[in-house]
Short mmCIF file of C-alpha atoms in Angstrom, two decimals:
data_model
loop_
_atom_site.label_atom_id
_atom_site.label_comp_id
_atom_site.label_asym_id
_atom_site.label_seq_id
_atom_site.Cartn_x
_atom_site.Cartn_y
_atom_site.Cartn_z
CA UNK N 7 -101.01 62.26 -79.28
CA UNK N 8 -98.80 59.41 -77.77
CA UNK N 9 -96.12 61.89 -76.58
CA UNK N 10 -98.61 64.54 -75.54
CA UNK N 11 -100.22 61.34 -73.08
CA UNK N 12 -97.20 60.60 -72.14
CA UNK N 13 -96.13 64.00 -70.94
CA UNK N 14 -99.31 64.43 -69.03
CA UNK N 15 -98.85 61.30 -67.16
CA UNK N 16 -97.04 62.49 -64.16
CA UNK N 17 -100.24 65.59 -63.83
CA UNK N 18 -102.38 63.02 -64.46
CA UNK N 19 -101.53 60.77 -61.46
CA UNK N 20 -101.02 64.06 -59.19
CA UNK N 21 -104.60 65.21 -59.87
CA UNK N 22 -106.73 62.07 -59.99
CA UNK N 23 -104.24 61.66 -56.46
CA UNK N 24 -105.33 64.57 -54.76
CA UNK N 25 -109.04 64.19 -56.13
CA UNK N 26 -109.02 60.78 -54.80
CA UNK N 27 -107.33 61.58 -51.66
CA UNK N 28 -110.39 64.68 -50.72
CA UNK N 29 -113.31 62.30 -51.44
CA UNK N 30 -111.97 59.68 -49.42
CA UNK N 31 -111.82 62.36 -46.51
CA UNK N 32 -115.06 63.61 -47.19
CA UNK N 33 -116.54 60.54 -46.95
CA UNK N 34 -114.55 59.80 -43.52
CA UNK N 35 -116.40 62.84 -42.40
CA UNK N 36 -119.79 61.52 -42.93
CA UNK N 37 -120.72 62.45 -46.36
CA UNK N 38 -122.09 60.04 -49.05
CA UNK N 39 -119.18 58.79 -50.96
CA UNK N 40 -121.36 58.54 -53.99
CA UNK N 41 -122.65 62.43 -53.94
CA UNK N 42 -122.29 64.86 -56.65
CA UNK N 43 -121.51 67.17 -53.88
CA UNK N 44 -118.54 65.23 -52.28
CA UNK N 45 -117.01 64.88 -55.48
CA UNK N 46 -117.88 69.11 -56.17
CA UNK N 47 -115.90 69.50 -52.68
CA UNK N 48 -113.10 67.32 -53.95
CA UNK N 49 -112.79 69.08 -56.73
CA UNK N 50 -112.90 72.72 -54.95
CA UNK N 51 -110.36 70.62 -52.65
CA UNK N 52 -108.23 69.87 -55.67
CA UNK N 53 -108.30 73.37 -56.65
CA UNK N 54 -107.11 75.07 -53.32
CA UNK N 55 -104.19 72.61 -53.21
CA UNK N 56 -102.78 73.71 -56.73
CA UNK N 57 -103.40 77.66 -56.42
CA UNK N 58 -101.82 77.08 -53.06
CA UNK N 59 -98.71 75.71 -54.64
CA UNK N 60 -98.82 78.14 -57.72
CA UNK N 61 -98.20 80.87 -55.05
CA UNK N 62 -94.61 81.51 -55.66
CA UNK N 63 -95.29 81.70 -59.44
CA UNK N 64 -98.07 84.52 -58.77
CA UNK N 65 -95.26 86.58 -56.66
CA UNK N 66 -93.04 86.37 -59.69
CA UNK N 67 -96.06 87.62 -62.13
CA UNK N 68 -96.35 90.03 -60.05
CA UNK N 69 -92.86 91.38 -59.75
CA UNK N 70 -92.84 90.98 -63.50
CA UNK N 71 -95.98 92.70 -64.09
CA UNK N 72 -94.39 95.99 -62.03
CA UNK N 73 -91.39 95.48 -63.85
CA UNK N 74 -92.65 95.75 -67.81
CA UNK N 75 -94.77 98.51 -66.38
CA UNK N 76 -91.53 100.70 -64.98
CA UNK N 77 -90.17 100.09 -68.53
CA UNK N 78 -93.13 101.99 -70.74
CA UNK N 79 -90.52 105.02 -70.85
CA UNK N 80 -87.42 103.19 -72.32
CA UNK N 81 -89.87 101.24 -74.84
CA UNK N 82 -91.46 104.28 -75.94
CA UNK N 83 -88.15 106.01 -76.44
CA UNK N 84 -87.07 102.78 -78.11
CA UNK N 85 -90.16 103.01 -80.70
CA UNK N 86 -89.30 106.75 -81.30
CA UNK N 87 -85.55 105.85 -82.15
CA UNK N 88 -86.85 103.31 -84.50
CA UNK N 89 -89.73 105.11 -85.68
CA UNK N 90 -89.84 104.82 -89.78
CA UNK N 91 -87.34 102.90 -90.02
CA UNK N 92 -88.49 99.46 -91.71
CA UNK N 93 -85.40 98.14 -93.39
CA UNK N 94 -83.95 94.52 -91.81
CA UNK N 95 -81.30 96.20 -90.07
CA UNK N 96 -83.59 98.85 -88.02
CA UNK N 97 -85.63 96.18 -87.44
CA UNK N 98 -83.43 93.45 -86.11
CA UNK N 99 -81.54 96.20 -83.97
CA UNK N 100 -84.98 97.43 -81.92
CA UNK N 101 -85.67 93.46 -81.20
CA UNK N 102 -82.26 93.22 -80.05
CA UNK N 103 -82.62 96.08 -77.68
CA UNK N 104 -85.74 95.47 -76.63
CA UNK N 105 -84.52 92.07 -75.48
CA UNK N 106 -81.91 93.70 -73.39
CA UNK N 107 -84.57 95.80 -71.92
CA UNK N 108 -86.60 92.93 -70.86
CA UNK N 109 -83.31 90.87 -69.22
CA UNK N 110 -82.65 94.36 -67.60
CA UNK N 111 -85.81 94.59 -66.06
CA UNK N 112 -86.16 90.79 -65.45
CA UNK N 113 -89.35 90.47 -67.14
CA UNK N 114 -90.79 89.73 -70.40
CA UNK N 115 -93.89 90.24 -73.22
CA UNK N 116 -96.11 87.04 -71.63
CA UNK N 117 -95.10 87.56 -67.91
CA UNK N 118 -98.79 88.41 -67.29
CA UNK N 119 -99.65 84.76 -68.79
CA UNK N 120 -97.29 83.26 -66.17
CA UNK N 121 -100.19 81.25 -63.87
CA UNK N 122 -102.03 80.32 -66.79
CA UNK N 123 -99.57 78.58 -68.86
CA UNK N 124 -97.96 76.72 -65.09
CA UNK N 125 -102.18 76.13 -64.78
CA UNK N 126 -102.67 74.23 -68.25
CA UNK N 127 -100.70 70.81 -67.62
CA UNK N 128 -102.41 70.67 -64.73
CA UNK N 129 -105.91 71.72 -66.17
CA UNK N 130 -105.37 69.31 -69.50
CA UNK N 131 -104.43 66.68 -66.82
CA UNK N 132 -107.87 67.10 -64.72
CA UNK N 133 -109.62 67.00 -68.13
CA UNK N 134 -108.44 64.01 -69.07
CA UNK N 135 -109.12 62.21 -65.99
CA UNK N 136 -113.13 63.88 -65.88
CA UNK N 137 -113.35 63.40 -69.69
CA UNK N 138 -113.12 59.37 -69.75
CA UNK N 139 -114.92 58.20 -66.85
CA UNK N 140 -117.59 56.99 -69.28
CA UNK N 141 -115.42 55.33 -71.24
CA UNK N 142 -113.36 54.33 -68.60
CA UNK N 143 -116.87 53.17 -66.57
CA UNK N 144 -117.99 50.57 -69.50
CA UNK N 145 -114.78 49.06 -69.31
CA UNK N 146 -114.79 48.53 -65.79
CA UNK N 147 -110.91 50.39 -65.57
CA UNK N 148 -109.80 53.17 -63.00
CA UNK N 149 -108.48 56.26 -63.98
CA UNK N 150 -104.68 57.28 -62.60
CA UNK N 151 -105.01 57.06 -58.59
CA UNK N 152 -109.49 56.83 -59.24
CA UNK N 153 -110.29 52.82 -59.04
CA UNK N 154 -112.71 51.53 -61.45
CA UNK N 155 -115.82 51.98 -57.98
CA UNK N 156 -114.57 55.32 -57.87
CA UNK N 157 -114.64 55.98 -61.87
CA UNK N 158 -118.27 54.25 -61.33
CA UNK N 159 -119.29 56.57 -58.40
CA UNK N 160 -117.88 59.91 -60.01
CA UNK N 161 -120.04 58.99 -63.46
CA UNK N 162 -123.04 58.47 -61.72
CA UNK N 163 -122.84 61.43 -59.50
CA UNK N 164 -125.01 64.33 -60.04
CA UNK N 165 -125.87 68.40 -58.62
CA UNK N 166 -128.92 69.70 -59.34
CA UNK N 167 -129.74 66.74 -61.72
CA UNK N 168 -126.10 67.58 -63.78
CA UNK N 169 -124.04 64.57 -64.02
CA UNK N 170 -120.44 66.14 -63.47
CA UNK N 171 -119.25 63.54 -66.48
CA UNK N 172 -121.85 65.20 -68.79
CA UNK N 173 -120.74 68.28 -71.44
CA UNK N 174 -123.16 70.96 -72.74
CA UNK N 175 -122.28 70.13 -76.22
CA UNK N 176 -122.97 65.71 -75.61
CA UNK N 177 -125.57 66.85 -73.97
CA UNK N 178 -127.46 69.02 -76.44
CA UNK N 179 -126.51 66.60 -79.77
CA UNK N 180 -127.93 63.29 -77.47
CA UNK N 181 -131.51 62.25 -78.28
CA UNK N 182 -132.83 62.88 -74.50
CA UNK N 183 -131.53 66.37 -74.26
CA UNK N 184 -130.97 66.74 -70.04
CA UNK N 185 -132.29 70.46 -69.72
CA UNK N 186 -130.24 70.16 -65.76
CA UNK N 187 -127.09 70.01 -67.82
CA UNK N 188 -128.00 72.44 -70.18
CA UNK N 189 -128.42 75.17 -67.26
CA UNK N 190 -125.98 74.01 -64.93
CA UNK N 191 -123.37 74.16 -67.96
CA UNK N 192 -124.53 77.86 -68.74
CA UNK N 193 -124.67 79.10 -65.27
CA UNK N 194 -120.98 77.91 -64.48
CA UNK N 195 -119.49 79.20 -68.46
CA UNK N 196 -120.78 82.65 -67.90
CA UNK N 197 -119.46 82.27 -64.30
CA UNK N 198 -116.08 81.27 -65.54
CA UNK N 199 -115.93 83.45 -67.68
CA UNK N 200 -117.05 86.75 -66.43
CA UNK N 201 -114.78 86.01 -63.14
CA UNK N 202 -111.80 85.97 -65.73
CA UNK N 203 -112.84 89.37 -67.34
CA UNK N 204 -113.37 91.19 -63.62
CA UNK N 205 -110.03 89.65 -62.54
CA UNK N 206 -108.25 91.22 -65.83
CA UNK N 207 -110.29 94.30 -65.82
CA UNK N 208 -109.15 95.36 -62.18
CA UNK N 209 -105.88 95.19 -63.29
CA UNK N 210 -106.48 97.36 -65.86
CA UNK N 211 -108.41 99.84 -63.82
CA UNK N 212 -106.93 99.97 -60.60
CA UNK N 213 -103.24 98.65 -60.66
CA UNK N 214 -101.32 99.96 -63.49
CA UNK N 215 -99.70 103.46 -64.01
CA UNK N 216 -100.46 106.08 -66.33
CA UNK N 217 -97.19 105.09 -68.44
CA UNK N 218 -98.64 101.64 -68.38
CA UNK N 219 -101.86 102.62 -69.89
CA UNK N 220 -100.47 104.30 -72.36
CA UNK N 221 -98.03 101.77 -73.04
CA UNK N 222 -96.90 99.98 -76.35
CA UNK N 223 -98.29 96.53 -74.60
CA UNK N 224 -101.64 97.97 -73.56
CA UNK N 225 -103.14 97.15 -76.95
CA UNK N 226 -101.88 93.48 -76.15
CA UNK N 227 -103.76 93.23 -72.52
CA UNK N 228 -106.66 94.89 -74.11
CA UNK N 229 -106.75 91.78 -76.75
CA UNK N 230 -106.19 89.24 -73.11
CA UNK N 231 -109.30 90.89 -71.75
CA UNK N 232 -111.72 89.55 -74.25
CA UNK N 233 -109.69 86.61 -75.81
CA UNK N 234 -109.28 84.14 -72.95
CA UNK N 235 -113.09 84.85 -71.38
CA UNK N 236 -114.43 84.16 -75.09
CA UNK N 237 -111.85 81.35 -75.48
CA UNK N 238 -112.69 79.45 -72.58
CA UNK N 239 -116.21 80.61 -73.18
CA UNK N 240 -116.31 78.46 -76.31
CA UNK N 241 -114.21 75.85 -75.38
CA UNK N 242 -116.27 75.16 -71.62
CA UNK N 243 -119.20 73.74 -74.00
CA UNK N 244 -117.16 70.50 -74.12
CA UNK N 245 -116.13 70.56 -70.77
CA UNK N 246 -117.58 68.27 -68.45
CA UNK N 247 -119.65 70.04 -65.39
CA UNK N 248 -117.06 68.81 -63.36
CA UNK N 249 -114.18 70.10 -65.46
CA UNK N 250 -116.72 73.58 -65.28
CA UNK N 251 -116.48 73.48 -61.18
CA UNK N 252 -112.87 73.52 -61.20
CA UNK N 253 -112.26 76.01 -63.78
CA UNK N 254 -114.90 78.21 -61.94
CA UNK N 255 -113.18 77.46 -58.83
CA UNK N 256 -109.92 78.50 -59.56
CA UNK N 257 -110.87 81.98 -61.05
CA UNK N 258 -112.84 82.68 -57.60
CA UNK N 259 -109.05 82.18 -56.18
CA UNK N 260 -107.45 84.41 -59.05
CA UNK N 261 -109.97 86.90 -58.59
CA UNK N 262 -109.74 87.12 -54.70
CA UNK N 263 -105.91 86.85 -54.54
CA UNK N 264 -105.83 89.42 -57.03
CA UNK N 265 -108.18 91.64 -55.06
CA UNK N 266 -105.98 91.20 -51.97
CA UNK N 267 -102.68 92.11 -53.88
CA UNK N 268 -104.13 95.10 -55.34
CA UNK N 269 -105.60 96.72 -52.19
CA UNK N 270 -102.35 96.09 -49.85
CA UNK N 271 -99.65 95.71 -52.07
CA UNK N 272 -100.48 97.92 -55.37
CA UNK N 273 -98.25 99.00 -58.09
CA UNK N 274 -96.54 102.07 -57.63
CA UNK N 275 -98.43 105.25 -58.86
CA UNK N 276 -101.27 103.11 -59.78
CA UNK N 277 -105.16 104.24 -58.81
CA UNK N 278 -104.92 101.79 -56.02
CA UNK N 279 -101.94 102.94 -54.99
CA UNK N 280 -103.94 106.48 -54.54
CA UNK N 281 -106.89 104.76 -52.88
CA UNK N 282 -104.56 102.59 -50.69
CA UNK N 283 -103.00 105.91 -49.36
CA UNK N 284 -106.26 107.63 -48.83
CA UNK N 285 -107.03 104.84 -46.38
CA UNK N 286 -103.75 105.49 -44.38
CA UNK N 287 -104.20 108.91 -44.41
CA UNK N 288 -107.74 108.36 -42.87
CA UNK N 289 -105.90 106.90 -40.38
CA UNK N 290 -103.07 108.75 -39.47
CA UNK N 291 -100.27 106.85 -41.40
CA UNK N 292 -98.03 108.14 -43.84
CA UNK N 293 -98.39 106.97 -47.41
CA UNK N 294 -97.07 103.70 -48.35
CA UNK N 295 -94.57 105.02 -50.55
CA UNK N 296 -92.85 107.44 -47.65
CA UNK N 297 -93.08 103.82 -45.62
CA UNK N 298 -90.84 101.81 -47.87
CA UNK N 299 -88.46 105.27 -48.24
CA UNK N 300 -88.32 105.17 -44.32
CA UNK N 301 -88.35 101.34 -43.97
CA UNK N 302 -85.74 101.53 -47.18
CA UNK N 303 -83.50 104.12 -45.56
CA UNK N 304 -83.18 102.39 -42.08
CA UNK N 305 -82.26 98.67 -43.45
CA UNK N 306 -79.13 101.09 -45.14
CA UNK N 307 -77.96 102.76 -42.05
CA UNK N 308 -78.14 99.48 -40.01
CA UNK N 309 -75.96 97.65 -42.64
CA UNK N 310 -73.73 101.26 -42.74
CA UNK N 311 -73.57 100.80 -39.14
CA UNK N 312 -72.51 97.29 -39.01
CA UNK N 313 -69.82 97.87 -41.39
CA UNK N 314 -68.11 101.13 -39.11
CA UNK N 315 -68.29 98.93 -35.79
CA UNK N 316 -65.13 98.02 -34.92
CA UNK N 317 -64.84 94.95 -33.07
CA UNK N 318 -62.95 95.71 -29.61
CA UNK N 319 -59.99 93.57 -29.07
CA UNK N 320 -59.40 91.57 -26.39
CA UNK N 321 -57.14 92.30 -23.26
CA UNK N 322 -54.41 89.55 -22.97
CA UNK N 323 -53.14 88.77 -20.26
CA UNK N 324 -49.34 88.20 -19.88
CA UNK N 325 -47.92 84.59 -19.27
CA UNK N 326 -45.71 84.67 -16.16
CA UNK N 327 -42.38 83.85 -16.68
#
């Protein structure tokens, strides 16, 4: 437990930073320091600032999402080679090739789990510093960046009549059940949750090929789109409301940057690629794979065309003698 503390240290003092840095701007701007809602904005704050930064990482989910998906045909050629064949040997061989598919295509069997595993440190790190203001509170401490006032302020701080320090689960097993926690808790779990199915179920429906679909992995994404809802279904009863915001927060971002991606930028020969086209074609422009041919074949002619100029030499003049 020491070591995992330890590691977290560095997220811890990032988040409880950035938290500490929004509230103190809110309140600049006029709003009550002590507020359940300047401390919900902080949060939302907090979360905008990671996704933000977590950018890049999406891109290369992306590309590695497109990537496993243009491999279906090798893998299912791959299982048909093996096919029946159980002994160590067989076995040991298809891994091995499998592998060299993967580093071929630049990709992998958890590339789709990319933002979430990047998300966790940071998520564990939040948790931590939501989890023991209580504790923190009675013992008149801060938390990371958070001085003891602001611990104070944070634990106090309510929406809707919710403490954000309070969990459903504290909550329901206290002797003065707080029936404002109890919904507030429920509204944002369901929330959480069902904004993590959507966001995995428009993949599914809308940007991945046929090959994809019927792929060797689908049974594996199929499993992700109930797992992780029900997981962090379960696991948000112990969350504290505030811990609930964030969590909320962040899967309005992966939902709506995963809406964007798939309407302008979808996989190739998905259903949104189709739809995508349709819209062109409404319009009078050529589908979007003919504009990456064209855009393709010109970036190749104007490098062939740099390399065939000849650079004219100069005229020298001659010295007089």
């Amino acid at each position: 437990m020491q070591i995992f503390d330890t590691l977290l240290w560095p997220f811890r003092m990032l988040m409880s930073w950035i938290l500490w840095a929004f509230h103190e701007l809110f309140s600049f701007l006029g709003m009550d320091p002590n507020s359940g809602w300047t401390w919900t904005f902080s949060i939302v704050a907090v979360v905008v600032v990671i996704r933000a930064a977590l950018i890049p990482v999406f891109v290369k989910q992306i590309k590695a999402q497109r990537a496993m998906q243009a491999l279906q045909p090798e893998l299912r050629k791959l299982q048909a080679k093996y096919k029946g064949k159980k002994d160590q040997l067989s076995q040991q061989a298809m891994i091995a090739e499998q592998r060299a598919l993967f580093k071929k295509h630049n990709t992998g069997m958890f590339s789709s789990c990319m933002p979430l595993l990047f998300q966790m440190p940071f998520f564990f790190a939040l948790f931590t510093v939501l989890n023991n203001t209580a504790t923190a509170k009675a013992a008149g401490e801060g938390i990371g960046a958070l001085s003891a006032a602001h611990v104070r302020s944070f634990d106090e701080s309510s929406i809707f009549g919710a403490r954000l320090s309070d969990t459903f689960l504290n909550t329901l097993n206290s002797g003065n059940v707080n029936i404002s926690v109890i919904i507030v808790a429920v509204i944002l779990i369901v929330a959480m949750s069902a904004l993590q199915f959507i966001t995995q179920r428009q993949i599914m429906s809308k940007n991945m090929t046929k090959e994809a679909l019927e792929g060797p992995f689908m049974q594996q994404q199929k499993m992700m789109l109930y797992i992780l809802p029900l997981v962090f279904g379960i696991g948000g009863i112990n969350f504290p409301i505030g811990l609930l915001l964030y969590w909320t927060a962040t899967n309005v971002w992966t939902l709506a940057q995963q809406f964007w991606v798939i309407r302008n930028n979808p996989t190739p020969g998905s259903e949104a690629e189709r739809e995508l086209n349709e819209r062109r074609a409404a319009k009078g422009l050529p589908p979007l794979r003919e504009k990456k041919a064209a855009e393709a074949a010109e970036a190749v002619a104007a490098e062939e065309l740099k390399k065939t100029q000849r650079v004219q030499p100069k005229r020298q003049t001659k010295r007089k003698r």
